[in-house]
Amino acid sequence: RSKAPNTATGRRALQGNPPRSGPRRGWPQRWARKLHVWISMVSLTLIIFFGATGFVLNHSDWTWGGDPVTTQVTGTLASNYLNPVDVEKIATFLRNERDIVGEVVSNSTSGTSLTISTSGPGATSSVIVDTSTGDFTATKTMNGFMAFLTDLHRGNPVTKQWGWLVDASAIALVVIGLTGLLIGILTRSRHRMRDVLLALGGLVATIVLLFLAAPRG
């Protein structure tokens, strides 16, 4: 005699109840994963940029991207720039009217000769002003596209806003690294020990390389 079918079991089968899921992740792992993904996606372009320019920066012998180009302009400053001498005001005028680039990094005076040096991403300028007459000679050197990119990578000299972006990118990389490590440690998997050992191996290798690179004496 056949047994009557279990109607409750049949209903569950027809309804397609999903199988039981594994153990739920704890909140540290959930938040680490969310932060890891969100920050990675938001900063993806910057990570690629700083990774690529860091690679180029490590090969300073590469010269492709344009040879340095030097140009020179002359002119005469109005008296209001010289009485009294205002270096920042002169630099602003030269940036706006003579295409001198960058911020003032140094200035010096010898007698009636004022020398102003400016620097920006991929470019430097030197201006000599005769403070008695206002005559000036400005020399600008454009160092090529690769120099422009590597200066942006170093963050020096750049605008304050780009400096904030460099800081934000550095913080993002630290957070991505730490959350990735946390995910590997907290994940309940047979590969967890392997992931921890790989992370420790990377730490040991970095410490050894830092020790070998440190100056002696």
One Martini backbone bead per residue (centre of mass of N, CA, C, O) as a GRO file, in nm:
protein
  217
    1ARG     BB    1   0.092   0.039   0.026
    2SER     BB    2   0.074   0.362  -0.038
    3LYS     BB    3   0.174   0.661   0.053
    4ALA     BB    4   0.084   0.953   0.140
    5PRO     BB    5   0.139   1.250   0.053
    6ASN     BB    6   0.321   1.522   0.151
    7THR     BB    7   0.185   1.828   0.127
    8ALA     BB    8   0.397   2.017   0.257
    9THR     BB    9   0.639   1.922   0.092
   10GLY     BB   10   0.514   1.980  -0.185
   11ARG     BB   11   0.481   2.285  -0.150
   12ARG     BB   12   0.781   2.350  -0.108
   13ALA     BB   13   0.871   2.241  -0.382
   14LEU     BB   14   0.690   2.427  -0.557
   15GLN     BB   15   0.799   2.701  -0.429
   16GLY     BB   16   1.112   2.699  -0.408
   17ASN     BB   17   1.288   2.678  -0.169
   18PRO     BB   18   1.557   2.790  -0.048
   19PRO     BB   19   1.843   2.726   0.057
   20ARG     BB   20   2.044   2.725   0.302
   21SER     BB   21   2.243   2.936   0.437
   22GLY     BB   22   2.507   3.035   0.557
   23PRO     BB   23   2.680   3.203   0.759
   24ARG     BB   24   2.669   3.502   0.872
   25ARG     BB   25   2.803   3.794   0.854
   26GLY     BB   26   2.969   4.011   1.012
   27TRP     BB   27   2.992   4.350   1.042
   28PRO     BB   28   3.293   4.388   0.975
   29GLN     BB   29   3.286   4.242   0.702
   30ARG     BB   30   3.062   4.401   0.563
   31TRP     BB   31   3.199   4.685   0.586
   32ALA     BB   32   3.464   4.612   0.453
   33ARG     BB   33   3.341   4.538   0.179
   34LYS     BB   34   3.199   4.804   0.117
   35LEU     BB   35   3.443   4.992   0.136
   36HIS     BB   36   3.617   4.848  -0.071
   37VAL     BB   37   3.425   4.890  -0.313
   38TRP     BB   38   3.357   5.191  -0.306
   39ILE     BB   39   3.646   5.310  -0.303
   40SER     BB   40   3.747   5.166  -0.554
   41MET     BB   41   3.544   5.297  -0.754
   42VAL     BB   42   3.593   5.599  -0.698
   43SER     BB   43   3.935   5.560  -0.718
   44LEU     BB   44   4.021   5.415  -0.983
   45THR     BB   45   4.151   5.635  -1.161
   46LEU     BB   46   4.365   5.726  -0.953
   47ILE     BB   47   4.507   5.456  -0.919
   48ILE     BB   48   4.598   5.431  -1.211
   49PHE     BB   49   4.754   5.695  -1.227
   50PHE     BB   50   4.957   5.647  -0.985
   51GLY     BB   51   5.066   5.382  -1.091
   52ALA     BB   52   5.175   5.478  -1.368
   53THR     BB   53   5.347   5.727  -1.268
   54GLY     BB   54   5.521   5.562  -1.070
   55PHE     BB   55   5.657   5.392  -1.286
   56VAL     BB   56   5.781   5.628  -1.443
   57LEU     BB   57   5.937   5.754  -1.199
   58ASN     BB   58   6.129   5.489  -1.182
   59HIS     BB   59   6.209   5.600  -1.498
   60SER     BB   60   6.408   5.865  -1.556
   61ASP     BB   61   6.533   5.775  -1.848
   62TRP     BB   62   6.276   5.849  -1.965
   63THR     BB   63   6.200   6.080  -2.260
   64TRP     BB   64   5.932   6.050  -2.342
   65GLY     BB   65   5.704   6.333  -2.429
   66GLY     BB   66   5.923   6.544  -2.470
   67ASP     BB   67   6.121   6.803  -2.499
   68PRO     BB   68   6.257   7.063  -2.383
   69VAL     BB   69   6.117   7.405  -2.374
   70THR     BB   70   6.253   7.730  -2.442
   71THR     BB   71   6.147   8.057  -2.337
   72GLN     BB   72   6.153   8.422  -2.411
   73VAL     BB   73   6.076   8.725  -2.230
   74THR     BB   74   6.003   9.077  -2.252
   75GLY     BB   75   5.988   9.383  -2.040
   76THR     BB   76   5.775   9.624  -1.853
   77LEU     BB   77   5.712   9.746  -1.552
   78ALA     BB   78   5.519   9.899  -1.355
   79SER     BB   79   5.553  10.102  -1.078
   80ASN     BB   80   5.339   9.947  -0.888
   81TYR     BB   81   5.546   9.688  -0.864
   82LEU     BB   82   5.804   9.871  -0.720
   83ASN     BB   83   5.615  10.068  -0.514
   84PRO     BB   84   5.666   9.839  -0.388
   85VAL     BB   85   5.801   9.537  -0.393
   86ASP     BB   86   5.594   9.268  -0.548
   87VAL     BB   87   5.623   8.944  -0.606
   88GLU     BB   88   5.331   8.832  -0.638
   89LYS     BB   89   5.235   9.051  -0.833
   90ILE     BB   90   5.439   8.990  -1.054
   91ALA     BB   91   5.366   8.690  -1.095
   92THR     BB   92   5.073   8.736  -1.175
   93PHE     BB   93   5.129   8.905  -1.426
   94LEU     BB   94   5.305   8.690  -1.574
   95ARG     BB   95   5.087   8.474  -1.589
   96ASN     BB   96   4.868   8.651  -1.744
   97GLU     BB   97   5.075   8.800  -1.976
   98ARG     BB   98   5.341   8.565  -2.010
   99ASP     BB   99   5.300   8.255  -1.931
  100ILE     BB  100   5.383   8.205  -1.656
  101VAL     BB  101   5.449   7.933  -1.440
  102GLY     BB  102   5.348   7.891  -1.134
  103GLU     BB  103   5.493   7.913  -0.828
  104VAL     BB  104   5.660   8.064  -0.588
  105VAL     BB  105   5.989   7.941  -0.457
  106SER     BB  106   6.178   8.202  -0.513
  107ASN     BB  107   6.377   8.492  -0.391
  108SER     BB  108   6.608   8.759  -0.493
  109THR     BB  109   6.849   9.024  -0.397
  110SER     BB  110   7.079   9.238  -0.602
  111GLY     BB  111   7.035   9.531  -0.562
  112THR     BB  112   6.846   9.586  -0.867
  113SER     BB  113   6.820   9.264  -0.864
  114LEU     BB  114   6.548   9.047  -0.939
  115THR     BB  115   6.477   8.705  -0.846
  116ILE     BB  116   6.240   8.472  -0.992
  117SER     BB  117   6.099   8.155  -0.897
  118THR     BB  118   5.913   7.907  -1.074
  119SER     BB  119   5.668   7.630  -1.023
  120GLY     BB  120   5.533   7.350  -1.210
  121PRO     BB  121   5.387   7.119  -1.384
  122GLY     BB  122   5.644   7.073  -1.615
  123ALA     BB  123   5.757   7.363  -1.500
  124THR     BB  124   5.979   7.652  -1.537
  125SER     BB  125   6.089   7.975  -1.393
  126SER     BB  126   6.279   8.283  -1.476
  127VAL     BB  127   6.314   8.610  -1.320
  128ILE     BB  128   6.448   8.930  -1.424
  129VAL     BB  129   6.464   9.238  -1.234
  130ASP     BB  130   6.478   9.585  -1.275
  131THR     BB  131   6.395   9.801  -1.017
  132SER     BB  132   6.475  10.083  -1.161
  133THR     BB  133   6.300  10.021  -1.452
  134GLY     BB  134   6.129   9.726  -1.496
  135ASP     BB  135   6.295   9.538  -1.640
  136PHE     BB  136   6.247   9.211  -1.803
  137THR     BB  137   6.336   8.851  -1.782
  138ALA     BB  138   6.170   8.558  -1.911
  139THR     BB  139   6.215   8.206  -1.836
  140LYS     BB  140   6.077   7.917  -1.998
  141THR     BB  141   6.030   7.561  -1.903
  142MET     BB  142   5.927   7.280  -2.084
  143ASN     BB  143   5.946   6.923  -1.984
  144GLY     BB  144   5.696   6.773  -2.058
  145PHE     BB  145   5.457   6.531  -2.017
  146MET     BB  146   5.599   6.344  -1.811
  147ALA     BB  147   5.670   6.566  -1.610
  148PHE     BB  148   5.382   6.647  -1.554
  149LEU     BB  149   5.285   6.373  -1.435
  150THR     BB  150   5.507   6.337  -1.210
  151ASP     BB  151   5.437   6.598  -1.060
  152LEU     BB  152   5.151   6.511  -0.988
  153HIS     BB  153   5.236   6.265  -0.824
  154ARG     BB  154   5.411   6.426  -0.609
  155GLY     BB  155   5.274   6.718  -0.545
  156ASN     BB  156   5.533   6.889  -0.675
  157PRO     BB  157   5.409   7.159  -0.785
  158VAL     BB  158   5.080   7.250  -0.674
  159THR     BB  159   4.779   7.285  -0.611
  160LYS     BB  160   4.582   7.266  -0.342
  161GLN     BB  161   4.366   7.079  -0.470
  162TRP     BB  162   4.561   6.858  -0.568
  163GLY     BB  163   4.673   6.794  -0.289
  164TRP     BB  164   4.406   6.682  -0.182
  165LEU     BB  165   4.392   6.449  -0.388
  166VAL     BB  166   4.645   6.305  -0.298
  167ASP     BB  167   4.555   6.251  -0.009
  168ALA     BB  168   4.296   6.094  -0.081
  169SER     BB  169   4.442   5.865  -0.234
  170ALA     BB  170   4.612   5.763   0.000
  171ILE     BB  171   4.377   5.693   0.187
  172ALA     BB  172   4.234   5.497  -0.004
  173LEU     BB  173   4.463   5.287  -0.020
  174VAL     BB  174   4.468   5.218   0.279
  175VAL     BB  175   4.173   5.125   0.304
  176ILE     BB  176   4.183   4.904   0.089
  177GLY     BB  177   4.403   4.735   0.225
  178LEU     BB  178   4.268   4.691   0.506
  179THR     BB  179   3.997   4.571   0.406
  180GLY     BB  180   4.121   4.336   0.252
  181LEU     BB  181   4.255   4.207   0.499
  182LEU     BB  182   3.995   4.175   0.666
  183ILE     BB  183   3.846   3.990   0.474
  184GLY     BB  184   4.056   3.758   0.474
  185ILE     BB  185   4.039   3.703   0.785
  186LEU     BB  186   3.706   3.678   0.818
  187THR     BB  187   3.683   3.461   0.621
  188ARG     BB  188   3.504   3.157   0.592
  189SER     BB  189   3.772   2.963   0.485
  190ARG     BB  190   4.012   2.747   0.355
  191HIS     BB  191   4.187   3.020   0.260
  192ARG     BB  192   4.263   3.197   0.503
  193MET     BB  193   4.552   3.106   0.574
  194ARG     BB  194   4.672   3.175   0.302
  195ASP     BB  195   4.610   3.480   0.309
  196VAL     BB  196   4.769   3.543   0.566
  197LEU     BB  197   5.046   3.440   0.463
  198LEU     BB  198   5.065   3.636   0.225
  199ALA     BB  199   5.057   3.897   0.392
  200LEU     BB  200   5.309   3.830   0.564
  201GLY     BB  201   5.501   3.802   0.326
  202GLY     BB  202   5.472   4.095   0.227
  203LEU     BB  203   5.571   4.228   0.488
  204VAL     BB  204   5.852   4.099   0.501
  205ALA     BB  205   5.952   4.195   0.222
  206THR     BB  206   5.928   4.499   0.281
  207ILE     BB  207   6.121   4.511   0.523
  208VAL     BB  208   6.371   4.404   0.376
  209LEU     BB  209   6.380   4.627   0.154
  210LEU     BB  210   6.404   4.865   0.352
  211PHE     BB  211   6.670   4.771   0.477
  212LEU     BB  212   6.837   4.766   0.209
  213ALA     BB  213   6.768   5.084   0.139
  214ALA     BB  214   6.905   5.184   0.371
  215PRO     BB  215   7.121   5.382   0.502
  216ARG     BB  216   7.462   5.392   0.573
  217GLY     BB  217   7.661   5.530   0.858
   0.00000   0.00000   0.00000
